[in-house]
XYZ file of N, CA and C in Angstrom:
330
model
N 6.233 14.994 2.918
C 6.443 15.618 4.187
C 7.778 15.144 4.756
N 8.669 16.033 4.941
C 9.977 15.675 5.458
C 9.870 15.219 6.910
N 10.524 14.113 7.217
C 10.531 13.619 8.588
C 9.250 12.922 9.002
N 8.398 12.585 8.053
C 7.141 11.918 8.385
C 7.423 10.480 8.791
N 6.859 10.032 9.891
C 7.113 8.676 10.358
C 5.867 8.083 11.001
N 5.843 6.761 11.090
C 4.744 6.039 11.723
C 5.307 5.199 12.859
N 4.604 5.120 13.953
C 5.018 4.297 15.074
C 3.779 3.661 15.683
N 3.746 2.347 15.759
C 2.603 1.640 16.326
C 2.691 1.685 17.844
N 1.642 2.157 18.486
C 1.622 2.299 19.936
C 1.105 1.025 20.607
N 0.085 0.417 20.044
C -0.444 -0.825 20.625
C -0.076 -1.983 19.726
N -0.181 -3.191 20.231
C 0.344 -4.327 19.505
C -0.671 -5.282 18.935
N -0.238 -6.513 18.790
C -1.010 -7.557 18.133
C -1.827 -8.329 19.173
N -3.065 -8.625 18.821
C -3.956 -9.407 19.664
C -4.068 -10.796 19.037
N -4.061 -11.821 19.848
C -4.178 -13.182 19.328
C -5.599 -13.669 19.553
N -6.222 -14.203 18.487
C -7.568 -14.759 18.569
C -7.536 -16.102 17.857
N -7.643 -17.173 18.612
C -7.522 -18.500 18.022
C -6.122 -18.675 17.462
N -6.042 -19.068 16.210
C -4.749 -19.226 15.546
C -4.333 -17.971 14.783
N -5.148 -16.916 14.851
C -4.861 -15.720 14.074
C -4.414 -14.569 14.952
N -3.460 -13.813 14.429
C -3.047 -12.565 15.058
C -3.683 -11.413 14.294
N -4.164 -10.433 14.998
C -4.656 -9.237 14.344
C -4.488 -8.045 15.269
N -4.453 -6.864 14.662
C -4.308 -5.641 15.447
C -5.685 -5.024 15.615
N -5.990 -4.604 16.838
C -7.304 -4.044 17.112
C -7.168 -2.825 18.014
N -7.903 -1.776 17.673
C -7.963 -0.564 18.491
C -6.575 -0.079 18.904
N -5.776 0.258 17.933
C -4.425 0.723 18.222
C -4.304 2.193 17.853
N -3.214 2.780 18.212
C -2.887 4.159 17.860
C -1.594 4.152 17.072
N -1.533 4.999 16.073
C -0.317 5.205 15.300
C 0.172 6.604 15.650
N 1.457 6.769 15.816
C 2.030 8.091 16.054
C 2.640 8.561 14.743
N 2.107 9.641 14.196
C 2.608 10.214 12.945
C 2.989 11.664 13.211
N 4.276 11.926 13.276
C 4.778 13.281 13.549
C 4.181 13.872 14.818
N 4.031 13.038 15.834
C 3.538 13.520 17.122
C 2.036 13.546 17.253
N 1.308 13.196 16.213
C -0.155 13.144 16.258
C -0.565 11.690 16.429
N -1.344 11.397 17.455
C -1.851 10.043 17.681
C -3.076 9.830 16.808
N -3.040 8.797 15.970
C -4.125 8.499 15.042
C -4.724 7.150 15.403
N -6.014 7.149 15.694
C -6.704 5.918 16.073
C -6.967 5.024 14.878
N -6.755 3.722 15.080
C -7.042 2.700 14.078
C -7.844 1.611 14.775
N -8.985 1.253 14.193
C -9.840 0.228 14.788
C -10.048 -0.898 13.794
N -9.956 -2.114 14.268
C -10.258 -3.266 13.421
C -9.048 -4.136 13.166
N -9.180 -4.965 12.165
C -8.188 -5.977 11.813
C -7.253 -5.431 10.740
N -6.116 -4.907 11.166
C -5.164 -4.280 10.243
C -4.492 -5.325 9.355
N -4.155 -6.459 9.933
C -3.429 -7.492 9.186
C -4.250 -7.987 8.000
N -5.547 -8.168 8.171
C -6.411 -8.641 7.092
C -7.087 -7.495 6.345
N -6.581 -6.284 6.517
C -7.052 -5.086 5.808
C -8.544 -4.832 6.007
N -9.009 -5.016 7.233
C -10.393 -4.737 7.582
C -10.401 -3.797 8.774
N -9.794 -2.623 8.586
C -9.636 -1.667 9.678
C -10.068 -0.279 9.213
N -10.337 0.558 10.196
C -10.743 1.936 9.933
C -9.780 2.870 10.641
N -9.429 3.960 9.975
C -8.507 4.940 10.535
C -9.287 6.227 10.804
N -8.984 6.902 11.871
C -9.716 8.105 12.266
C -9.304 9.309 11.414
N -10.234 9.783 10.591
C -9.967 10.967 9.771
C -9.849 12.217 10.644
N -10.601 12.258 11.721
C -10.526 13.406 12.626
C -9.140 13.509 13.236
N -8.571 12.358 13.624
C -7.219 12.378 14.186
C -6.195 12.845 13.153
N -6.354 12.426 11.902
C -5.449 12.875 10.833
C -5.604 14.378 10.624
N -6.841 14.865 10.649
C -7.115 16.286 10.428
C -6.505 17.166 11.510
N -6.263 16.612 12.687
C -5.649 17.385 13.779
C -4.238 17.846 13.419
N -3.611 17.207 12.444
C -2.293 17.630 11.980
C -2.383 19.025 11.355
N -3.461 19.278 10.597
C -3.670 20.570 9.942
C -4.260 21.614 10.873
N -5.206 21.182 11.719
C -5.907 22.126 12.583
C -6.225 21.440 13.912
N -5.300 21.490 14.873
C -5.479 20.761 16.137
C -6.714 21.173 16.928
N -7.141 22.416 16.819
C -8.270 22.895 17.615
C -9.623 22.661 16.957
N -9.653 22.654 15.633
C -10.911 22.523 14.901
C -10.771 21.519 13.764
N -10.438 20.286 14.091
C -10.235 19.255 13.072
C -11.505 19.004 12.265
N -12.659 19.218 12.870
C -13.915 18.980 12.167
C -14.038 19.858 10.916
N -13.443 21.046 10.939
C -13.484 21.934 9.769
C -12.712 21.306 8.608
N -11.563 20.728 8.903
C -10.760 20.062 7.872
C -11.539 18.890 7.278
N -12.175 18.090 8.145
C -12.945 16.938 7.672
C -14.136 17.402 6.833
N -14.844 18.424 7.282
C -16.003 18.930 6.534
C -15.583 19.441 5.159
N -14.472 20.167 5.082
C -13.987 20.659 3.791
C -13.569 19.504 2.890
N -12.931 18.506 3.447
C -12.506 17.351 2.680
C -13.714 16.595 2.130
N -14.767 16.489 2.957
C -15.955 15.750 2.526
C -16.675 16.418 1.358
N -16.531 17.725 1.206
C -17.201 18.452 0.122
C -16.428 18.397 -1.190
N -15.214 17.914 -1.140
C -14.363 17.845 -2.325
C -14.956 16.853 -3.329
N -14.987 17.245 -4.603
C -15.567 16.391 -5.645
C -14.879 15.027 -5.716
N -13.569 15.004 -5.587
C -12.831 13.734 -5.645
C -13.192 12.825 -4.473
N -13.404 13.410 -3.300
C -13.787 12.625 -2.128
C -15.173 12.032 -2.317
N -16.100 12.825 -2.856
C -17.458 12.337 -3.112
C -17.405 11.186 -4.113
N -16.625 11.342 -5.171
C -16.499 10.301 -6.188
C -15.923 9.022 -5.570
N -14.852 9.164 -4.765
C -14.239 8.010 -4.106
C -15.224 7.326 -3.166
N -15.968 8.111 -2.395
C -16.939 7.544 -1.454
C -18.000 6.731 -2.184
N -18.459 7.256 -3.316
C -19.451 6.531 -4.106
C -18.904 5.213 -4.634
N -17.673 5.235 -5.109
C -17.048 4.012 -5.603
C -16.878 2.992 -4.478
N -16.420 3.471 -3.306
C -16.245 2.588 -2.151
C -17.576 1.961 -1.759
N -18.637 2.758 -1.730
C -19.965 2.254 -1.366
C -20.455 1.219 -2.380
N -20.229 1.456 -3.666
C -20.643 0.485 -4.683
C -19.978 -0.866 -4.458
N -18.723 -0.847 -4.059
C -17.972 -2.086 -3.853
C -18.354 -2.773 -2.549
N -18.543 -1.998 -1.476
C -18.678 -2.572 -0.138
C -20.090 -2.552 0.455
N -21.013 -1.848 -0.140
C -22.350 -1.720 0.450
C -23.400 -2.309 -0.493
N -23.942 -3.479 -0.149
C -24.940 -4.100 -1.029
C -26.243 -3.294 -1.107
N -26.481 -2.387 -0.159
C -27.703 -1.573 -0.159
C -27.487 -0.183 -0.753
N -26.340 0.035 -1.382
C -26.021 1.336 -1.962
C -27.028 1.679 -3.059
N -27.453 2.943 -3.081
C -28.425 3.416 -4.066
C -27.742 4.407 -5.008
N -27.214 3.928 -6.137
C -26.440 4.794 -7.016
C -27.230 5.968 -7.608
N -28.510 5.796 -7.842
C -29.304 6.886 -8.422
C -29.428 8.035 -7.421
N -29.641 7.708 -6.151
C -29.705 8.752 -5.121
C -28.341 9.427 -4.941
N -27.287 8.647 -5.110
C -25.938 9.191 -4.944
C -25.551 10.132 -6.091
N -26.125 9.942 -7.263
C -25.807 10.795 -8.423
C -26.030 12.276 -8.127
N -27.032 12.595 -7.308
C -27.288 13.993 -6.942
C -26.092 14.580 -6.194
N -25.518 13.800 -5.248
C -24.335 14.263 -4.519
C -23.168 14.505 -5.470
N -22.962 13.580 -6.393
C -21.861 13.745 -7.350
C -22.049 15.005 -8.185
N -23.260 15.219 -8.659
C -23.532 16.375 -9.519
C -23.361 17.693 -8.761
N -23.807 17.744 -7.507
C -23.758 18.983 -6.734
C -22.400 19.250 -6.085
N -21.544 18.243 -5.991
C -20.287 18.400 -5.247
C -19.330 19.403 -5.869
N -19.466 19.702 -7.137
C -18.610 20.712 -7.758
C -19.098 22.131 -7.536
N -20.308 22.293 -7.023
C -20.912 23.608 -6.808
C -20.385 24.238 -5.515
N -20.112 25.535 -5.554
C -19.601 26.231 -4.365
C -20.590 26.217 -3.204
N -21.882 26.098 -3.488
C -22.893 26.103 -2.432
C -23.071 24.719 -1.795
N -22.427 23.703 -2.329
C -22.590 22.338 -1.814
C -21.940 22.199 -0.445
N -22.679 21.663 0.515
C -22.130 21.384 1.846
C -22.499 19.978 2.253
N -21.620 19.368 2.995
C -21.829 18.031 3.520
C -21.044 17.947 4.816
N -21.664 17.471 5.863
C -20.969 17.407 7.142
C -20.850 15.965 7.601
N -19.901 15.686 8.491
C -19.704 14.316 8.943
C -20.750 13.819 9.936
N -21.797 14.594 10.198
C -22.805 14.173 11.173
C -23.912 13.443 10.565
């Protein structure tokens, strides 16, 4: 993307001897994207809805819903859950992986 840039709107919070960024906004090509958590220690979450507003400012949920149905996204989500979720149930997840390539497959962020 030509001219794509990032700008941190909020700054660093100090907690004890550690600095970390919490609940900040990033400006990317005029779109404010929310980031929550500890960015410095890579324990943060970025708002997919805010990113989706770049494609569809009025109906970002449609972009997120379409992205969630993508086979690659389902595969990535399963891998992420295996690594980070001790209660992940891979056998139950196999159904999602198998159905995600089907045109009738739907999954929503709710």
